[in-house]
Each structure stands twice: as structure tokens, then as C-alpha cells.
Amino acid sequence: MKDTPLSNCERDFILKAIEEKKRLDGRQTYDFRKIKITFGTDYGCCFVDLGKTRVMAQVSCELVAPKESRPNEGIMFFNIELSPMASPAFEQGRQSELSVKLNRQLERCLRNSKCIDTESLCVVAGEKVWQIRVDVSMLNNDGNLMDAASVAAITALCHFRRPEVGIQGDEVTVYGPEERDPIPLSIYHMPISVSFSFFQQGTFLLVDPCEREERVMDGLLMIAMNKHREICSIQSSGGIMLLKEQVMRCSKIAAVKVSEITELIGAALLNDKTARKAGGRCGFAESMPQERITALKTDETAVETADVTERANDIVDKAEAPSQTVPSPLVPAPGVGQVGQNSWGLQEEDDDDGEEEEDDEEEETKMETEPQEKKKGRGDVVQISDSEEEEVVILHPDTADKAKNSSSHQKGAAASKKKRHKK
């Protein structure tokens, strides 16, 4: 994925601001962005924040066979990874032109400058030496990746500790940090890269360009120097021709910036060393917030357990005797329940059982006598009012119809007899 190009209006605005000696973030021409150096929990892990540019460097080591041309020297290996998390322009698994350029420049700055004593990394001449690997990962890209990578790499190398090695005959024993203290690397000097960007064919110069300033620049000059003002490497890129006076001016500016960054690195290493000696919070643990309630950690409280038995006996002696209650209610008969009465006690339950049996017998006798009385009074018609609406149930419809017909015939015969007597 390619990065989004700048519009012509934005390009003209940035160039116009540079002509007026103004920058987008309010810095002056020779000002560096704020540098922050932090360390991880393990030795050799370093984070460097150069403004919004964030880089992580991790140093590791292993025992390998030396090179045939140099059997008494260790091996230094550098690897720069441009993660897609840093910028959408970086692709995963593909080595771009920028990564190759940064990797070569870092090797010139650190390995070719002989800043580390590689002979001290030899364990057995011609058989086993230490290989030091420096992995630099770009976490966020806001310009000037080379300067941030060089600061992170040299700081991680100064912070790294390799394991102690013991040799007995042909056997090589590697001791862990619990058995013997690890040994730091032998570092002669600390080369640091400083980048300069040129605009309008070298007319204007800026130190530590940001990402948008890198898009509109005409050329870039990177100078690697130590605090002794020794130039370790120098590289120019872009289609511009620089004069001797411009290069000398940039070297003088780089000498001042390198001395300031070197002091900052020394202060950061000293603070981490004192924190680790004191047993305080360091590395990743230092960034964790404090005073947070968690479910897996509680404060310890002192508990006195000397006279626990005596106290328990006193409490049992002073306690009142428990009341005799039934743990569950007793149902006198299946299908029988009570509402509004207490059936949890023994005495009350016995009295209630007798009353319930009498009431049940009376209800059953009433239910048996009621339909017989209704049958005697009303004949075959029985009225049952169980629900809100009354229903009439006729038990023998045929006999009822016959009774109605016979009664109507009797009334007709009686009427005809009365008419005859009148006549």
C-alpha cells in the first residue's frame, strides 16, 4: 500500500513556511524533537520516542561458530523491521528500499565504526563465539527513522548483559542469571546519527525533519558521530550537490546534538541501574498504574491465632440454647392445605389437625346432602353454581318432556269439564 500523496496546496504551504523560518510543530531550524528513553523488564530492551516517532530495539545473543576469516571475533547482526503498524506505506514480509537503506546505514554506524569490542565475544577461538543480534522495530513513523533507530540500538547495546561462560577442558558451561551475574558488553564509544534535510536545492536547512517535511525535501544528509567529534559514517541522498562549507556546518551542528543525546542516554542508563539495585519498579512494571483494585490481589492483614480455642469455647458457653422447631412443615393428609395459619410448631399443628379433620368431614357431608335435597325438591333439574355464571343441567330430558306433556293434557281435560258443568 502506498502512502497518501500531498496535495499541491499543502506542499506549497510547507515550503512557504520553511522560507519564513517556521515549522509545522513550532520548532526552530536546529531544534530536535523531545527524546524519551525507557527500558523493558529484561536487559537489552529499549524504547525511544522521538516526538511521535516510536522505535523499539531488542538485543539477544547465542553461541555460534565464528567466521573462518576472523576466528577470534564475535559476530554483530542488525535487522530493521518496518511494521505496517507504524505506517500504512509499510508492507509486511516484503523488504522495501527504505528498509535496506536504513539497515545499511545502521551497520555503517555501529558495526563498521568498531564501537563494540568483538574480540571480547570470543569463547573458544575458532569454535564458539557470541553472536549479538539487534532487532529494531518501527512502532510509529513520524519522520527521521534513522536517528531514532541509532539511538535505540546503541542504548539497547549499552543496557544488554550477556550470560557468564565457564570453560573446563572442551566443555563450555553457560550460567544463568541466578547462578552468576551477567556481563555487559565492552563498548568503546557511542555513535549517534543526526539527519539534515535540504530544501530548494540546498538553500534552506532543517534538523530532525518530520514526516511531512521529508516528503517535500530535495535531499538528505545523515552524519553518524560520537561525543569525541569523530565522524563514524556520512551518507547523502537526493538529487542535490552540497558544498564543502555546508557539510562542515552540518558536522558542527551534529557535534553539539550528539553530545546532548549522549548525556541523555547516560542519565537514562544510570537511573535504570539505581532502580534495579534498589529493587524498585523498572521497565514495563514502572508504566503499570498503581492503586488499582483487582480481583486477584488483596492486602495481607495480621490475624492473632494464639487464643482462638478459648474464645470459641467462651462464645459457645454464652450462647443460648436453640429453640425446638420443625425444620420443614408437616402436611396432615395429601391434598389438604392451610391458608393464614401457622403450621410450623408442634403443638399448634396438632390442634389444627383435629380442627381440619372436623371441618373436612362437615364439608363432605354437606356436599353429599345438597344434591339429594335438590333432587327431591326440583325433580330431575339440578343447578350447580361452581363458576360465576350459573349453569342448569337436565339429567333426564325424555322423562322431563313426558311430565310436561302429561301436565298439559290434564289441564286441558279439567277445563273442558268445567265448560260442560256450566252448560
Tab-separated table of C-alpha atoms in Angstrom:
chain	number	residue	atom	x	y	z
A	1	MET	CA	0.000	0.000	0.000
A	2	LYS	CA	1.391	3.370	-0.990
A	3	ASP	CA	1.261	6.373	1.239
A	4	THR	CA	-1.235	9.152	0.520
A	5	PRO	CA	0.466	11.875	-1.571
A	6	LEU	CA	0.473	15.508	-0.520
A	7	SER	CA	-1.689	17.996	-2.321
A	8	ASN	CA	-0.127	20.934	-4.133
A	9	CYS	CA	-1.637	23.395	-1.653
A	10	GLU	CA	-0.154	21.562	1.318
A	11	ARG	CA	3.230	21.266	-0.373
A	12	ASP	CA	3.320	24.981	-1.145
A	13	PHE	CA	2.236	25.818	2.404
A	14	ILE	CA	5.095	23.779	3.960
A	15	LEU	CA	7.703	25.249	1.609
A	16	LYS	CA	6.438	28.770	2.220
A	17	ALA	CA	6.650	28.240	5.989
A	18	ILE	CA	10.253	26.950	5.659
A	19	GLU	CA	11.196	30.076	3.691
A	20	GLU	CA	9.899	32.164	6.582
A	21	LYS	CA	11.921	30.008	9.039
A	22	LYS	CA	8.816	28.459	10.560
A	23	ARG	CA	7.995	24.782	11.092
A	24	LEU	CA	4.715	22.910	11.464
A	25	ASP	CA	5.332	21.898	15.098
A	26	GLY	CA	6.685	25.302	16.196
A	27	ARG	CA	10.367	24.297	16.388
A	28	GLN	CA	13.311	26.364	15.309
A	29	THR	CA	15.606	25.383	12.451
A	30	TYR	CA	18.162	23.452	14.545
A	31	ASP	CA	15.849	22.077	17.231
A	32	PHE	CA	15.429	18.365	17.899
A	33	ARG	CA	12.116	16.949	18.974
A	34	LYS	CA	11.734	15.716	22.546
A	35	ILE	CA	13.558	12.416	23.121
A	36	LYS	CA	12.269	9.920	25.686
A	37	ILE	CA	14.190	6.730	26.550
A	38	THR	CA	12.607	3.873	28.508
A	39	PHE	CA	13.698	0.292	29.163
A	40	GLY	CA	11.904	-3.021	29.317
A	41	THR	CA	11.862	-5.529	32.131
A	42	ASP	CA	14.687	-7.613	30.615
A	43	TYR	CA	18.161	-6.383	29.806
A	44	GLY	CA	18.646	-5.175	26.238
A	45	CYS	CA	15.092	-3.914	25.578
A	46	CYS	CA	14.839	-0.189	24.855
A	47	PHE	CA	12.067	2.148	23.668
A	48	VAL	CA	12.881	5.537	22.128
A	49	ASP	CA	10.290	8.241	21.435
A	50	LEU	CA	11.474	10.997	19.086
A	51	GLY	CA	8.410	13.205	19.045
A	52	LYS	CA	5.694	10.919	17.687
A	53	THR	CA	8.210	8.530	16.123
A	54	ARG	CA	8.484	5.428	18.308
A	55	VAL	CA	11.137	2.704	17.939
A	56	MET	CA	11.865	-0.463	19.930
A	57	ALA	CA	15.257	-2.215	19.985
A	58	GLN	CA	15.836	-5.706	21.397
A	59	VAL	CA	19.297	-7.290	21.799
A	60	SER	CA	19.802	-11.062	22.033
A	61	CYS	CA	22.801	-13.385	21.915
A	62	GLU	CA	23.672	-17.004	21.158
A	63	LEU	CA	26.768	-19.184	20.797
A	64	VAL	CA	27.711	-19.876	17.160
A	65	ALA	CA	30.768	-20.874	15.135
A	66	PRO	CA	32.952	-17.893	14.130
A	67	LYS	CA	33.782	-16.817	10.596
A	68	GLU	CA	36.769	-18.501	9.018
A	69	SER	CA	38.379	-15.169	8.197
A	70	ARG	CA	38.070	-13.937	11.805
A	71	PRO	CA	38.103	-16.908	14.196
A	72	ASN	CA	38.786	-14.785	17.294
A	73	GLU	CA	35.998	-12.223	16.865
A	74	GLY	CA	32.306	-12.318	17.647
A	75	ILE	CA	29.542	-11.557	15.169
A	76	MET	CA	27.276	-8.476	15.090
A	77	PHE	CA	23.952	-8.707	13.251
A	78	PHE	CA	21.432	-5.875	12.725
A	79	ASN	CA	17.875	-6.141	11.468
A	80	ILE	CA	15.365	-3.322	10.951
A	81	GLU	CA	11.691	-4.204	10.598
A	82	LEU	CA	9.214	-1.714	9.180
A	83	SER	CA	5.930	-2.822	10.673
A	84	PRO	CA	2.611	-1.923	8.979
A	85	MET	CA	1.528	-0.721	12.414
A	86	ALA	CA	3.975	2.200	12.046
A	87	SER	CA	2.657	3.430	8.697
A	88	PRO	CA	0.201	2.212	6.017
A	89	ALA	CA	3.005	2.620	3.463
A	90	PHE	CA	4.963	-0.290	5.013
A	91	GLU	CA	4.136	-3.826	3.872
A	92	GLN	CA	4.531	-6.983	5.918
A	93	GLY	CA	7.018	-9.606	4.719
A	94	ARG	CA	8.455	-7.503	1.902
A	95	GLN	CA	11.819	-5.775	2.199
A	96	SER	CA	11.420	-2.300	0.770
A	97	GLU	CA	14.073	0.077	-0.478
A	98	LEU	CA	13.759	2.163	2.688
A	99	SER	CA	14.410	-0.823	4.974
A	100	VAL	CA	17.525	-1.804	3.017
A	101	LYS	CA	18.783	1.768	3.173
A	102	LEU	CA	18.207	2.043	6.929
A	103	ASN	CA	19.784	-1.348	7.602
A	104	ARG	CA	22.957	-0.498	5.708
A	105	GLN	CA	23.259	2.877	7.376
A	106	LEU	CA	22.831	1.302	10.839
A	107	GLU	CA	25.542	-1.246	10.071
A	108	ARG	CA	27.922	1.508	8.982
A	109	CYS	CA	27.107	3.499	12.094
A	110	LEU	CA	27.603	0.725	14.656
A	111	ARG	CA	29.451	-2.266	13.221
A	112	ASN	CA	31.901	-0.589	10.835
A	113	SER	CA	32.770	2.073	13.384
A	114	LYS	CA	34.107	-0.623	15.754
A	115	CYS	CA	32.143	0.763	18.684
A	116	ILE	CA	31.960	-2.727	20.279
A	117	ASP	CA	34.925	-4.931	21.174
A	118	THR	CA	34.152	-8.025	19.120
A	119	GLU	CA	37.220	-9.905	20.403
A	120	SER	CA	35.705	-9.958	23.900
A	121	LEU	CA	32.831	-12.001	22.442
A	122	CYS	CA	35.127	-14.951	21.679
A	123	VAL	CA	34.612	-18.013	23.924
A	124	VAL	CA	36.794	-20.656	22.215
A	125	ALA	CA	38.963	-19.481	19.323
A	126	GLY	CA	37.823	-20.991	16.060
A	127	GLU	CA	34.964	-22.936	17.706
A	128	LYS	CA	32.475	-20.809	19.627
A	129	VAL	CA	31.827	-17.086	19.787
A	130	TRP	CA	28.901	-14.910	20.818
A	131	GLN	CA	26.619	-13.613	18.084
A	132	ILE	CA	24.945	-10.360	19.119
A	133	ARG	CA	21.690	-9.689	17.282
A	134	VAL	CA	19.986	-6.279	17.352
A	135	ASP	CA	16.352	-6.206	16.169
A	136	VAL	CA	14.900	-2.737	15.627
A	137	SER	CA	11.126	-2.467	15.130
A	138	MET	CA	9.367	0.687	13.989
A	139	LEU	CA	6.224	1.187	16.065
A	140	ASN	CA	5.170	4.581	14.709
A	141	ASN	CA	6.518	6.636	11.804
A	142	ASP	CA	6.549	10.411	12.039
A	143	GLY	CA	9.816	11.010	10.218
A	144	ASN	CA	13.564	10.688	10.912
A	145	LEU	CA	13.568	6.927	11.494
A	146	MET	CA	17.364	6.674	11.182
A	147	ASP	CA	18.118	8.915	14.151
A	148	ALA	CA	15.595	7.147	16.383
A	149	ALA	CA	16.889	3.710	15.305
A	150	SER	CA	20.532	4.613	16.023
A	151	VAL	CA	19.698	5.954	19.500
A	152	ALA	CA	17.596	2.886	20.329
A	153	ALA	CA	20.217	0.412	19.052
A	154	ILE	CA	23.231	1.888	20.896
A	155	THR	CA	21.199	2.352	24.104
A	156	ALA	CA	19.990	-1.267	23.979
A	157	LEU	CA	23.573	-2.474	23.462
A	158	CYS	CA	24.738	-0.472	26.490
A	159	HIS	CA	21.869	-1.875	28.562
A	160	PHE	CA	22.355	-5.502	27.439
A	161	ARG	CA	24.041	-8.163	29.630
A	162	ARG	CA	25.317	-11.463	28.230
A	163	PRO	CA	25.471	-14.649	30.351
A	164	GLU	CA	28.675	-15.709	32.091
A	165	VAL	CA	30.527	-18.632	30.479
A	166	GLY	CA	32.752	-21.222	32.167
A	167	ILE	CA	35.242	-23.427	30.269
A	168	GLN	CA	36.570	-26.749	31.637
A	169	GLY	CA	38.579	-28.604	29.025
A	170	ASP	CA	36.358	-28.978	25.980
A	171	GLU	CA	33.120	-28.324	27.872
A	172	VAL	CA	31.524	-24.885	27.782
A	173	THR	CA	29.040	-24.076	30.529
A	174	VAL	CA	26.642	-21.139	30.230
A	175	TYR	CA	25.489	-19.873	33.637
A	176	GLY	CA	22.087	-18.374	34.186
A	177	PRO	CA	21.451	-15.042	35.904
A	178	GLU	CA	20.562	-16.884	39.141
A	179	GLU	CA	23.968	-18.579	39.291
A	180	ARG	CA	26.259	-15.768	38.163
A	181	ASP	CA	25.721	-12.125	37.318
A	182	PRO	CA	25.561	-11.409	33.563
A	183	ILE	CA	28.361	-9.384	31.959
A	184	PRO	CA	27.861	-6.115	30.000
A	185	LEU	CA	29.336	-5.620	26.542
A	186	SER	CA	32.622	-3.766	26.008
A	187	ILE	CA	31.637	-0.525	24.226
A	188	TYR	CA	34.323	1.945	23.184
A	189	HIS	CA	32.123	4.844	22.068
A	190	MET	CA	28.503	5.593	21.158
A	191	PRO	CA	27.982	6.733	17.553
A	192	ILE	CA	24.684	8.559	17.011
A	193	SER	CA	23.154	9.591	13.699
A	194	VAL	CA	21.908	13.140	13.022
A	195	SER	CA	19.819	13.871	9.889
A	196	PHE	CA	19.684	17.144	7.935
A	197	SER	CA	17.112	17.900	5.228
A	198	PHE	CA	17.678	20.436	2.432
A	199	PHE	CA	15.062	22.421	0.532
A	200	GLN	CA	15.161	24.415	-2.704
A	201	GLN	CA	18.494	22.976	-3.854
A	202	GLY	CA	20.251	23.429	-0.544
A	203	THR	CA	19.102	26.972	0.168
A	204	PHE	CA	17.321	26.049	3.414
A	205	LEU	CA	18.386	23.526	6.045
A	206	LEU	CA	16.399	21.756	8.792
A	207	VAL	CA	17.482	19.376	11.568
A	208	ASP	CA	15.366	16.332	12.516
A	209	PRO	CA	12.721	16.554	9.752
A	210	CYS	CA	9.242	15.252	10.454
A	211	GLU	CA	7.278	13.028	8.091
A	212	ARG	CA	5.638	15.813	6.080
A	213	GLU	CA	8.895	17.719	5.772
A	214	GLU	CA	10.572	14.582	4.403
A	215	ARG	CA	8.004	14.447	1.591
A	216	VAL	CA	8.838	17.904	0.243
A	217	MET	CA	12.638	17.903	0.827
A	218	ASP	CA	15.111	17.814	-2.043
A	219	GLY	CA	17.937	15.956	-0.289
A	220	LEU	CA	19.008	14.337	2.989
A	221	LEU	CA	22.370	14.205	4.752
A	222	MET	CA	22.966	11.716	7.608
A	223	ILE	CA	26.081	12.092	9.783
A	224	ALA	CA	27.000	9.498	12.450
A	225	MET	CA	29.318	10.936	15.097
A	226	ASN	CA	30.353	10.268	18.690
A	227	LYS	CA	30.868	12.720	21.521
A	228	HIS	CA	34.602	12.895	20.707
A	229	ARG	CA	33.637	14.565	17.398
A	230	GLU	CA	34.776	11.605	15.363
A	231	ILE	CA	32.716	11.067	12.223
A	232	CYS	CA	31.821	7.364	12.009
A	233	SER	CA	29.818	7.482	8.768
A	234	ILE	CA	28.280	10.017	6.410
A	235	GLN	CA	25.722	9.487	3.675
A	236	SER	CA	23.941	11.845	1.296
A	237	SER	CA	20.807	11.032	-0.689
A	238	GLY	CA	18.732	13.024	-3.132
A	239	GLY	CA	19.488	14.939	-6.292
A	240	ILE	CA	21.375	17.864	-4.795
A	241	MET	CA	25.036	18.845	-4.727
A	242	LEU	CA	26.361	20.009	-1.366
A	243	LEU	CA	29.254	22.372	-0.911
A	244	LYS	CA	32.160	21.812	1.449
A	245	GLU	CA	31.003	24.678	3.677
A	246	GLN	CA	27.537	23.115	4.026
A	247	VAL	CA	28.978	19.745	5.093
A	248	MET	CA	31.295	21.376	7.629
A	249	ARG	CA	28.420	23.417	9.032
A	250	CYS	CA	26.284	20.281	9.413
A	251	SER	CA	29.140	18.446	11.174
A	252	LYS	CA	29.469	21.232	13.739
A	253	ILE	CA	25.736	21.147	14.426
A	254	ALA	CA	25.852	17.346	14.699
A	255	ALA	CA	28.681	17.507	17.270
A	256	VAL	CA	26.515	19.626	19.592
A	257	LYS	CA	23.441	17.428	19.175
A	258	VAL	CA	25.404	14.191	19.691
A	259	SER	CA	26.913	15.409	22.974
A	260	GLU	CA	23.430	16.306	24.277
A	261	ILE	CA	21.946	12.943	23.273
A	262	THR	CA	24.904	11.066	24.791
A	263	GLU	CA	24.329	12.767	28.139
A	264	LEU	CA	20.659	11.861	27.954
A	265	ILE	CA	21.490	8.196	27.290
A	266	GLY	CA	23.946	8.103	30.200
A	267	ALA	CA	21.363	9.612	32.577
A	268	ALA	CA	18.717	7.087	31.471
A	269	LEU	CA	21.101	4.147	31.991
A	270	LEU	CA	22.117	5.435	35.426
A	271	ASN	CA	18.506	5.848	36.552
A	272	ASP	CA	17.622	2.331	35.432
A	273	LYS	CA	20.681	0.892	37.189
A	274	THR	CA	19.874	2.575	40.506
A	275	ALA	CA	16.218	1.491	40.257
A	276	ARG	CA	17.179	-2.143	39.676
A	277	LYS	CA	19.678	-2.109	42.550
A	278	ALA	CA	17.112	-0.654	44.934
A	279	GLY	CA	14.618	-3.318	43.899
A	280	GLY	CA	12.111	-0.722	42.750
A	281	ARG	CA	9.789	-0.723	39.785
A	282	CYS	CA	11.637	-0.631	36.470
A	283	GLY	CA	10.948	-1.290	32.843
A	284	PHE	CA	7.441	-2.325	31.896
A	285	ALA	CA	6.392	-2.655	35.540
A	286	GLU	CA	7.054	1.061	36.037
A	287	SER	CA	4.418	2.007	33.452
A	288	MET	CA	1.699	-0.027	35.191
A	289	PRO	CA	-0.770	2.150	37.153
A	290	GLN	CA	-0.781	1.819	40.902
A	291	GLU	CA	-3.589	1.776	43.486
A	292	ARG	CA	-5.947	-0.230	41.339
A	293	ILE	CA	-8.395	-2.706	42.845
A	294	THR	CA	-8.064	-6.162	41.310
A	295	ALA	CA	-9.834	-9.427	41.998
A	296	LEU	CA	-6.640	-11.433	42.253
A	297	LYS	CA	-4.752	-9.419	44.857
A	298	THR	CA	-5.670	-8.322	48.373
A	299	ASP	CA	-3.727	-6.677	51.136
A	300	GLU	CA	-2.489	-9.010	53.849
A	301	THR	CA	-3.961	-8.494	57.328
A	302	ALA	CA	-2.364	-9.765	60.529
A	303	VAL	CA	-4.549	-12.267	62.404
A	304	GLU	CA	-3.847	-13.340	66.016
A	305	THR	CA	-4.403	-17.097	66.371
A	306	ALA	CA	-2.978	-17.715	69.860
A	307	ASP	CA	-6.234	-17.932	71.884
A	308	VAL	CA	-8.679	-18.933	69.180
A	309	THR	CA	-9.803	-22.110	71.011
A	310	GLU	CA	-10.550	-20.293	74.290
A	311	ARG	CA	-12.563	-17.608	72.528
A	312	ALA	CA	-14.576	-20.186	70.629
A	313	ASN	CA	-15.398	-22.079	73.849
A	314	ASP	CA	-16.494	-18.864	75.586
A	315	ILE	CA	-18.792	-17.987	72.700
A	316	VAL	CA	-20.378	-21.474	72.751
A	317	ASP	CA	-20.927	-21.351	76.532
A	318	LYS	CA	-22.552	-17.908	76.465
A	319	ALA	CA	-24.799	-18.717	73.515
A	320	GLU	CA	-28.471	-19.507	74.148
A	321	ALA	CA	-29.887	-22.975	73.541
A	322	PRO	CA	-31.519	-23.325	70.107
A	323	SER	CA	-35.336	-23.483	70.016
A	324	GLN	CA	-37.011	-26.783	69.147
A	325	THR	CA	-38.615	-26.219	65.791
A	326	VAL	CA	-39.544	-28.487	62.949
A	327	PRO	CA	-37.172	-27.958	60.048
A	328	SER	CA	-39.951	-28.427	57.477
A	329	PRO	CA	-43.797	-28.143	57.613
A	330	LEU	CA	-45.845	-31.319	58.118
A	331	VAL	CA	-48.825	-31.910	55.867
A	332	PRO	CA	-51.571	-33.854	57.753
A	333	ALA	CA	-53.053	-35.510	54.665
A	334	PRO	CA	-52.369	-35.414	50.934
A	335	GLY	CA	-54.358	-32.741	49.123
A	336	VAL	CA	-55.024	-30.689	52.292
A	337	GLY	CA	-53.533	-27.231	52.831
A	338	GLN	CA	-53.961	-24.258	55.134
A	339	VAL	CA	-54.019	-20.537	54.495
A	340	GLY	CA	-53.374	-17.915	57.163
A	341	GLN	CA	-52.442	-20.299	59.969
A	342	ASN	CA	-49.076	-21.271	61.400
A	343	SER	CA	-48.278	-24.942	60.871
A	344	TRP	CA	-44.555	-24.814	61.824
A	345	GLY	CA	-44.935	-25.602	65.570
A	346	LEU	CA	-45.623	-28.979	67.085
A	347	GLN	CA	-48.437	-28.032	69.488
A	348	GLU	CA	-50.257	-25.701	67.139
A	349	GLU	CA	-50.040	-28.228	64.356
A	350	ASP	CA	-51.661	-30.984	66.471
A	351	ASP	CA	-54.608	-28.713	67.385
A	352	ASP	CA	-55.018	-27.573	63.829
A	353	ASP	CA	-55.012	-31.146	62.545
A	354	GLY	CA	-58.033	-32.048	64.694
A	355	GLU	CA	-59.958	-28.943	63.607
A	356	GLU	CA	-59.133	-29.578	59.959
A	357	GLU	CA	-60.421	-33.141	60.142
A	358	GLU	CA	-63.777	-31.986	61.644
A	359	ASP	CA	-64.151	-29.249	59.028
A	360	ASP	CA	-63.359	-31.698	56.231
A	361	GLU	CA	-65.993	-34.163	57.478
A	362	GLU	CA	-68.652	-31.446	57.701
A	363	GLU	CA	-67.861	-30.239	54.170
A	364	GLU	CA	-68.043	-33.764	52.779
A	365	THR	CA	-71.457	-34.414	54.431
A	366	LYS	CA	-72.796	-31.101	53.087
A	367	MET	CA	-71.623	-31.944	49.569
A	368	GLU	CA	-73.422	-35.314	49.806
A	369	THR	CA	-76.743	-33.997	51.220
A	370	GLU	CA	-77.112	-30.968	48.950
A	371	PRO	CA	-77.675	-32.833	45.670
A	372	GLN	CA	-80.200	-35.202	47.306
A	373	GLU	CA	-82.255	-32.281	48.653
A	374	LYS	CA	-82.175	-30.576	45.297
A	375	LYS	CA	-83.318	-33.763	43.586
A	376	LYS	CA	-86.269	-34.125	45.975
A	377	GLY	CA	-87.406	-30.503	45.677
A	378	ARG	CA	-86.878	-29.865	41.965
A	379	GLY	CA	-87.201	-33.289	40.499
A	380	ASP	CA	-84.717	-34.046	37.769
A	381	VAL	CA	-83.316	-30.481	37.433
A	382	VAL	CA	-80.093	-29.817	39.308
A	383	GLN	CA	-78.489	-26.349	39.495
A	384	ILE	CA	-74.746	-26.210	40.065
A	385	SER	CA	-73.184	-22.796	40.643
A	386	ASP	CA	-69.495	-23.586	40.751
A	387	SER	CA	-68.493	-20.704	38.482
A	388	GLU	CA	-69.644	-17.099	38.367
A	389	GLU	CA	-72.276	-17.857	35.711
A	390	GLU	CA	-74.977	-20.315	36.787
A	391	GLU	CA	-75.499	-23.358	34.629
A	392	VAL	CA	-78.622	-25.547	34.504
A	393	VAL	CA	-78.102	-29.234	33.886
A	394	ILE	CA	-81.034	-31.503	32.947
A	395	LEU	CA	-80.292	-35.092	33.847
A	396	HIS	CA	-83.282	-36.938	32.128
A	397	PRO	CA	-84.596	-34.922	29.207
A	398	ASP	CA	-87.028	-37.626	27.992
A	399	THR	CA	-88.802	-38.007	31.293
A	400	ALA	CA	-89.000	-34.249	31.722
A	401	ASP	CA	-90.699	-33.854	28.323
A	402	LYS	CA	-93.225	-36.585	29.182
A	403	ALA	CA	-94.012	-34.920	32.501
A	404	LYS	CA	-94.667	-31.589	30.743
A	405	ASN	CA	-96.937	-33.186	28.133
A	406	SER	CA	-98.982	-35.092	30.756
A	407	SER	CA	-99.480	-31.993	32.862
A	408	SER	CA	-100.705	-30.025	29.819
A	409	HIS	CA	-103.245	-32.790	28.946
A	410	GLN	CA	-104.551	-32.820	32.499
A	411	LYS	CA	-105.093	-29.058	32.459
A	412	GLY	CA	-106.980	-29.298	29.144
A	413	ALA	CA	-109.273	-32.045	30.431
A	414	ALA	CA	-110.097	-30.104	33.577
A	415	ALA	CA	-111.021	-27.020	31.531
A	416	SER	CA	-113.420	-28.986	29.274
A	417	LYS	CA	-115.190	-30.476	32.292
A	418	LYS	CA	-115.861	-27.013	33.742
A	419	LYS	CA	-117.415	-25.834	30.487
A	420	ARG	CA	-119.779	-28.808	30.469
A	421	HIS	CA	-120.997	-28.197	34.017
A	422	LYS	CA	-121.774	-24.543	33.173
A	423	LYS	CA	-123.855	-25.536	30.241
